[in-house]
mmCIF file of C-alpha atoms in Angstrom:
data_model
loop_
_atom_site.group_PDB
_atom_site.id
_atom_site.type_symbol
_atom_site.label_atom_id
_atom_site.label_comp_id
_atom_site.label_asym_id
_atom_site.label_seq_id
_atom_site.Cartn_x
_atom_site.Cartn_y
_atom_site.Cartn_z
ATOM 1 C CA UNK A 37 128.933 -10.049 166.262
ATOM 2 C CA UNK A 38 129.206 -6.855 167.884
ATOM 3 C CA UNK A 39 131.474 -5.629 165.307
ATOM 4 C CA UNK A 40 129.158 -6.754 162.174
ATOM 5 C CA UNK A 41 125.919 -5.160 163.846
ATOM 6 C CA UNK A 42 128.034 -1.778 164.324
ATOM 7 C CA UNK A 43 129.088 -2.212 160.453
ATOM 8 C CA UNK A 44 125.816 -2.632 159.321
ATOM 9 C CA UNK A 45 124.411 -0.027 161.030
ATOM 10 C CA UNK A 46 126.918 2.444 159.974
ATOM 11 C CA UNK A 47 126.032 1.218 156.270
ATOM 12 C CA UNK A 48 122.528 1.867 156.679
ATOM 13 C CA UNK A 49 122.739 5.590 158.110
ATOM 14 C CA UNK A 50 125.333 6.079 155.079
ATOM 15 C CA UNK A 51 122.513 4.997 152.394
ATOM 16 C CA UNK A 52 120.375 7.329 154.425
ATOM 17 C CA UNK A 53 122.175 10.456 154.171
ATOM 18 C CA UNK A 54 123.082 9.310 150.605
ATOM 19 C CA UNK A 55 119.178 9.313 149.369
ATOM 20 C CA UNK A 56 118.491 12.340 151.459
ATOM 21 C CA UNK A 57 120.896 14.261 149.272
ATOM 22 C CA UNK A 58 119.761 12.644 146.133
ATOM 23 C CA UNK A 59 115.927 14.201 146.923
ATOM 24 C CA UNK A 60 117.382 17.404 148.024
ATOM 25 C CA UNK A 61 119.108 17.711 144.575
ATOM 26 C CA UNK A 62 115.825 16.558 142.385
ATOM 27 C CA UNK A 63 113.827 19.066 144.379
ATOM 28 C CA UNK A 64 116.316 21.699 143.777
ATOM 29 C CA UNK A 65 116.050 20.709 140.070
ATOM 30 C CA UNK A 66 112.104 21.156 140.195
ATOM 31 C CA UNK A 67 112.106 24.453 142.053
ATOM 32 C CA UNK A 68 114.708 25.989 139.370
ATOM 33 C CA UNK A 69 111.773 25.289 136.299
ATOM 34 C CA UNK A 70 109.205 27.468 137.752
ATOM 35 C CA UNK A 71 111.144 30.147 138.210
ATOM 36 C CA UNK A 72 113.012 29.963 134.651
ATOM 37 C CA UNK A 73 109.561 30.177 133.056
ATOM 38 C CA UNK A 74 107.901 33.030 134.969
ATOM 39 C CA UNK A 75 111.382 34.705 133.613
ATOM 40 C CA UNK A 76 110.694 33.760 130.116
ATOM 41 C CA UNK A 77 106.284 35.069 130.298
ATOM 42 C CA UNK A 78 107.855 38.173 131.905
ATOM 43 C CA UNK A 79 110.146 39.017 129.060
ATOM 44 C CA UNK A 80 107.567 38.421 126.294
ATOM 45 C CA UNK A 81 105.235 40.851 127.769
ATOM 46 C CA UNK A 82 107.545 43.460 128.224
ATOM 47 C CA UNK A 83 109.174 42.842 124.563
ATOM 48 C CA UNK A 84 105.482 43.147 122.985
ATOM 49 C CA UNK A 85 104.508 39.692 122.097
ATOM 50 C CA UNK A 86 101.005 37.755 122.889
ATOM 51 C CA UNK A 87 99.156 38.544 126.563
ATOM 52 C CA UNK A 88 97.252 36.268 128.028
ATOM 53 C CA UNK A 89 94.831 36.258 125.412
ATOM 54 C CA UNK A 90 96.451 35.706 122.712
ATOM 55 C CA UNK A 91 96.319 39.436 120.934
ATOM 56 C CA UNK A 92 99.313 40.532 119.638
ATOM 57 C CA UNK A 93 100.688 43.844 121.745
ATOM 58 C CA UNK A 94 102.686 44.794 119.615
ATOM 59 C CA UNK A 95 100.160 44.891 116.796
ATOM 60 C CA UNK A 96 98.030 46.838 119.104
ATOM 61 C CA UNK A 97 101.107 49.961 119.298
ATOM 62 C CA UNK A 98 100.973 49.632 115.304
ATOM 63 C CA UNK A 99 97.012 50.286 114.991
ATOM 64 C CA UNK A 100 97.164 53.600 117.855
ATOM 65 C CA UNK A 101 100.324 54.853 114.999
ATOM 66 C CA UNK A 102 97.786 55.839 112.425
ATOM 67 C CA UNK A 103 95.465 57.578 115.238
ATOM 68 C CA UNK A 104 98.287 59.982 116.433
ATOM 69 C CA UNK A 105 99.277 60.564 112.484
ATOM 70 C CA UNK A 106 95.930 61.081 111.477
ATOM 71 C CA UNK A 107 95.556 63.596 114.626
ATOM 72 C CA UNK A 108 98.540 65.567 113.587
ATOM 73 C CA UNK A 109 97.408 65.477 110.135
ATOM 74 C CA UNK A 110 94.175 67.182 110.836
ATOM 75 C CA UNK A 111 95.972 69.638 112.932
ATOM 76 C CA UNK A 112 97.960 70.655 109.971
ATOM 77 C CA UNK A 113 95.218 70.459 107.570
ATOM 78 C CA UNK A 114 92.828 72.630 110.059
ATOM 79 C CA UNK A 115 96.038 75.033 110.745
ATOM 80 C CA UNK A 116 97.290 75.283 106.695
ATOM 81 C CA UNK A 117 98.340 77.775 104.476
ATOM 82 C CA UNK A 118 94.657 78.640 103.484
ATOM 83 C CA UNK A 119 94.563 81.517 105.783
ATOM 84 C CA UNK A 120 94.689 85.210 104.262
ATOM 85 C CA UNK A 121 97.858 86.888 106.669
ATOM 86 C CA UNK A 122 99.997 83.602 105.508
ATOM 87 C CA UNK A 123 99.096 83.888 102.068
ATOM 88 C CA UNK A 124 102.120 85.331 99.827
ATOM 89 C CA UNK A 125 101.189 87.698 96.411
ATOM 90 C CA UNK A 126 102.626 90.271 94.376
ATOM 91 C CA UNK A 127 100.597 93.643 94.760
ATOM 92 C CA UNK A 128 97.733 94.980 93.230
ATOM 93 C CA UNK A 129 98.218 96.682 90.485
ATOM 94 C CA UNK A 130 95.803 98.838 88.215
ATOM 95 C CA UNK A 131 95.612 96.747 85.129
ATOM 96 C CA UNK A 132 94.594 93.889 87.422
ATOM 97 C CA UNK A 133 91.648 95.231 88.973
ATOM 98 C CA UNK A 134 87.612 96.289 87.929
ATOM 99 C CA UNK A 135 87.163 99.943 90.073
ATOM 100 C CA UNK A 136 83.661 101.287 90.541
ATOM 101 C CA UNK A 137 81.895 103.505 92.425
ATOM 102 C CA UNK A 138 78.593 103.786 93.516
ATOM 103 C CA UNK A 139 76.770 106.199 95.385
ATOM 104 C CA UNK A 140 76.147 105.210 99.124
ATOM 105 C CA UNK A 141 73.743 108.665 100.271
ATOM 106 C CA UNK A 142 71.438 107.856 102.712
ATOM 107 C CA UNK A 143 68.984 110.567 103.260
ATOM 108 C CA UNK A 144 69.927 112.713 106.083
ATOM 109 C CA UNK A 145 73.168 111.943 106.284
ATOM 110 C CA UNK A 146 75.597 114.968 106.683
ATOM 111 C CA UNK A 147 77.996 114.378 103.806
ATOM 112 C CA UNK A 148 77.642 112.399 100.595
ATOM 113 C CA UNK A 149 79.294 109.256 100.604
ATOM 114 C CA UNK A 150 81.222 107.140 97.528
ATOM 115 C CA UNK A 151 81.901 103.587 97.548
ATOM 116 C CA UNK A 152 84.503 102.687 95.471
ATOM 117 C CA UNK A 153 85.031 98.957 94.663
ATOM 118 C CA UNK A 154 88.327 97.131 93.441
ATOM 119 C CA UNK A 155 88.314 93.494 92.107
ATOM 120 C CA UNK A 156 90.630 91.165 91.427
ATOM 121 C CA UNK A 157 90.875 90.129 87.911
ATOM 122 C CA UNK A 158 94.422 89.268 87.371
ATOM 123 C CA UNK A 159 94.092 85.584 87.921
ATOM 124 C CA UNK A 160 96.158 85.482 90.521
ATOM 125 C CA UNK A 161 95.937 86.739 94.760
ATOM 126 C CA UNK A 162 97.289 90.373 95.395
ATOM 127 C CA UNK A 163 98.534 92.466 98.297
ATOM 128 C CA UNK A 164 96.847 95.577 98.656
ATOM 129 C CA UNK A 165 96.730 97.970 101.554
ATOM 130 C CA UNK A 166 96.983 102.020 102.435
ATOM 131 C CA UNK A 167 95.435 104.668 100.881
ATOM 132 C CA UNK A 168 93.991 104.916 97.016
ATOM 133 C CA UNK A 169 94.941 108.280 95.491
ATOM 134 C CA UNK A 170 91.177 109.973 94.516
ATOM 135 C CA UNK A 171 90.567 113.394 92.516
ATOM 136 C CA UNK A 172 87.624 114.433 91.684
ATOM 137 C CA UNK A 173 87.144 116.563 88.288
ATOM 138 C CA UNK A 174 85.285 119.876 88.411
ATOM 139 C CA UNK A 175 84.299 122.934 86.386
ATOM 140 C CA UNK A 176 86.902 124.630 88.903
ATOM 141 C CA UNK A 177 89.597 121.954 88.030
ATOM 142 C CA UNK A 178 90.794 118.773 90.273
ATOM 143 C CA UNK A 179 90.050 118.360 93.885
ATOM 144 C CA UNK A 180 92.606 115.980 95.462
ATOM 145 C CA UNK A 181 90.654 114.068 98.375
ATOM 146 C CA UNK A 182 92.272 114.245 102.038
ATOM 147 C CA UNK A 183 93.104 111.030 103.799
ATOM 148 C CA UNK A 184 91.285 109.719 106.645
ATOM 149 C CA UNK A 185 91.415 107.234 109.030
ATOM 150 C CA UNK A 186 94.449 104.642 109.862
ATOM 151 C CA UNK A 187 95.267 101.913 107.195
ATOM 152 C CA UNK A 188 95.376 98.376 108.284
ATOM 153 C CA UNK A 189 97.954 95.781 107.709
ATOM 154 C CA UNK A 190 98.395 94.572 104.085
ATOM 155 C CA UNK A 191 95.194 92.549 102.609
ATOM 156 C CA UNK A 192 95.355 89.292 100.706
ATOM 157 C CA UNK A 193 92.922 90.343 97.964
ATOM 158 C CA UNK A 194 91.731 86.982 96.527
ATOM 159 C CA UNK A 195 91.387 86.729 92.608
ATOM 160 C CA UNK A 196 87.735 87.139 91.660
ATOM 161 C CA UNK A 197 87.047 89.134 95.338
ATOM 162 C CA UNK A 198 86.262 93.301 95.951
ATOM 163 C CA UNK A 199 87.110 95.080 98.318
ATOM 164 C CA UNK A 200 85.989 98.832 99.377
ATOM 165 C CA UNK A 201 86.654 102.324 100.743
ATOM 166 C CA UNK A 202 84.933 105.350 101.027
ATOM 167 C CA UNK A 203 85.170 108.789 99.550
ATOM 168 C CA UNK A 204 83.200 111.342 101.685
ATOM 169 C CA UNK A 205 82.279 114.641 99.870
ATOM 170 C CA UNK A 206 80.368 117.841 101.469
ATOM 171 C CA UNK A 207 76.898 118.084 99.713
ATOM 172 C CA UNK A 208 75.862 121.519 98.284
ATOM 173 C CA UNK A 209 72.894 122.825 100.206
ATOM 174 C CA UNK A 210 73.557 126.349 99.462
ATOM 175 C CA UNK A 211 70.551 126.295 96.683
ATOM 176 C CA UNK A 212 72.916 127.735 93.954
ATOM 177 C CA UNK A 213 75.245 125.596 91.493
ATOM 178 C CA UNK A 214 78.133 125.476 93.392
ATOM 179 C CA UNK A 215 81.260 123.697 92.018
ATOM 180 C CA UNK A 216 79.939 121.065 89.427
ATOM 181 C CA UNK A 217 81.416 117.176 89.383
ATOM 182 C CA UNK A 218 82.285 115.889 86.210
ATOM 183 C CA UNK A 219 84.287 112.960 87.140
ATOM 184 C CA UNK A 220 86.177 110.425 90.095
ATOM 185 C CA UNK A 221 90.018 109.610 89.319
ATOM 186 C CA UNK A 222 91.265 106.784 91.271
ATOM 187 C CA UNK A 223 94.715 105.984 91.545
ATOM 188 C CA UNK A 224 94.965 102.135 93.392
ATOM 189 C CA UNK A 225 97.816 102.310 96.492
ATOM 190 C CA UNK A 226 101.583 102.287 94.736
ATOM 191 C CA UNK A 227 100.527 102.870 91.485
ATOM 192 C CA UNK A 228 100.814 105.453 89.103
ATOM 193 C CA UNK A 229 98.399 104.632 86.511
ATOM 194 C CA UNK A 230 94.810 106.136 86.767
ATOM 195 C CA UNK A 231 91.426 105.321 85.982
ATOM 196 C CA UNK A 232 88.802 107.977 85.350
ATOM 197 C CA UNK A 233 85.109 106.950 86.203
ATOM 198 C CA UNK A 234 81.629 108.768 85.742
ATOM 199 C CA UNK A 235 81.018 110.405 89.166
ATOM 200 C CA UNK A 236 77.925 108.628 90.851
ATOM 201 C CA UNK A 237 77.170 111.213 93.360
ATOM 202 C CA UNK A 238 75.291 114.188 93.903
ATOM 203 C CA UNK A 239 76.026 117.094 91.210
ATOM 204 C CA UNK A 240 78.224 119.226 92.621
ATOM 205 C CA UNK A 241 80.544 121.029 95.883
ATOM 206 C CA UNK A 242 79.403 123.608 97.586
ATOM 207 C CA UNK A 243 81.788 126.969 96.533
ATOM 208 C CA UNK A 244 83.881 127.909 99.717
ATOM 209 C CA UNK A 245 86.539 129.882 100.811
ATOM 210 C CA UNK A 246 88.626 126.404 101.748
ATOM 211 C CA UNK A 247 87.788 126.497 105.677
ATOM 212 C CA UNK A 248 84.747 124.052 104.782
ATOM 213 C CA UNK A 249 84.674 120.653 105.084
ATOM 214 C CA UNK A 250 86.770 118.670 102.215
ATOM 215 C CA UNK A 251 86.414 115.893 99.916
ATOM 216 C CA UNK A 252 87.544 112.868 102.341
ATOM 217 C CA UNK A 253 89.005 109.575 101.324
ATOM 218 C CA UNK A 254 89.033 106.235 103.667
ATOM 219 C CA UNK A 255 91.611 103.617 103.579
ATOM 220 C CA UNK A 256 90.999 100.213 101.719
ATOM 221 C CA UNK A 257 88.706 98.263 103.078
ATOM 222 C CA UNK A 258 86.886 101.296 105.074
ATOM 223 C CA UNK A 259 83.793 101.327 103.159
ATOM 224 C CA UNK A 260 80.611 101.180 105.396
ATOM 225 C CA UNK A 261 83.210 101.746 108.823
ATOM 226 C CA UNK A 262 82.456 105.698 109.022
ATOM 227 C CA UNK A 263 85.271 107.822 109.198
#
């Protein structure tokens, strides 16, 4: 009897440790889902899909694309080609531009003053820049105007568009004749060709010995900047 109850007893604590490690296995089992899923939400999120409300992420990167394209758009289109130093042209040339003159006198100013205009009529933009050659036509022959001033960089003269400079003269308040102006001859910067105009100003020079002050002549675009 002694024997059997020593048996049984040794079959009992078996089938205990044997259902022990059947739970510890199932709960093993159950642990291990958790963490596979919180794997699984983790890679979705950080491969773009849905968040936790249901909006598509990756969508979301796909609707900022057209902000940052429309941003660099603008910045081109605000930056472009429209600006005169970046515009490209063949020069200005003579048969491609209206000159006038007009007279710009203001009482009690010391000198007479010229302004001489040049437009654009070629149909196309021009470079233009320097000096214009001027002569002015007298009784006593041509006067060849002195240059004056510092030119500025080459201009981007826009068809249709005038620019100006100045031709300053010495007026005649001697009370006699003087040296009589019959006409203006202006010669545009790198050109050869000439165009005579009706002179605008007062009548004539006064007659000196050539220490006096001379016929002047401002670079483009000096018109109305003094000399």
């Amino acid at each position: 009897m002694r024997a059997r109850k020593l048996t049984f007893a040794a079959l009992v604590v078996a089938a205990g440790l044997s259902l022990t490690a059947c739970q510890s296995d199932d709960d093993a089992v159950g642990q291990a889902d958790p963490s596979s899923g919180s794997s699984a939400s983790a890679t979705s999120s950080s491969g773009g899909g849905s968040d936790a409300n249901g909006s598509d992420q990756g969508g979301g990167k796909e609707s900022a694309a057209p902000d940052s394209a429309g941003s660099a758009s603008g910045g081109s289109a605000s930056g472009g080609s429209g600006s005169g130093s970046d515009a490209k042209g063949g020069k200005c040339t003579t048969d491609g531009l209206k000159i006038t003159a007009q007279d710009t006198f203001i009482e009690g100013d010391p000198d007479g003053n010229i302004a001489v205009g040049l437009t654009n009529t070629s149909g196309a933009d021009c470079v233009i820049s320097g000096f214009a050659g001027v002569d002015l036509k007298t009784n006593a022959g041509d006067i060849s105007a002195t240059r004056k001033g510092e030119p500025g960089d080459p201009y981007v003269l826009k068809n249709g568009k005038e620019i100006d400079f100045y031709v300053r003269y010495p007026l005649n308040e001697s009370g006699g004749s003087g040296v009589r102006i019959t006409g203006l001859v202006v010669t545009p910067p790198n050109e050869t060709k000439s165009v005579t105009l009706d002179w605008p100003g007062k009548d004539s020079l006064p007659v000196t010995d050539g220490s006096g002050s001379s016929v002047l002549v401002g670079p483009i675009g000096s018109a109305g900047q003094g000399g």
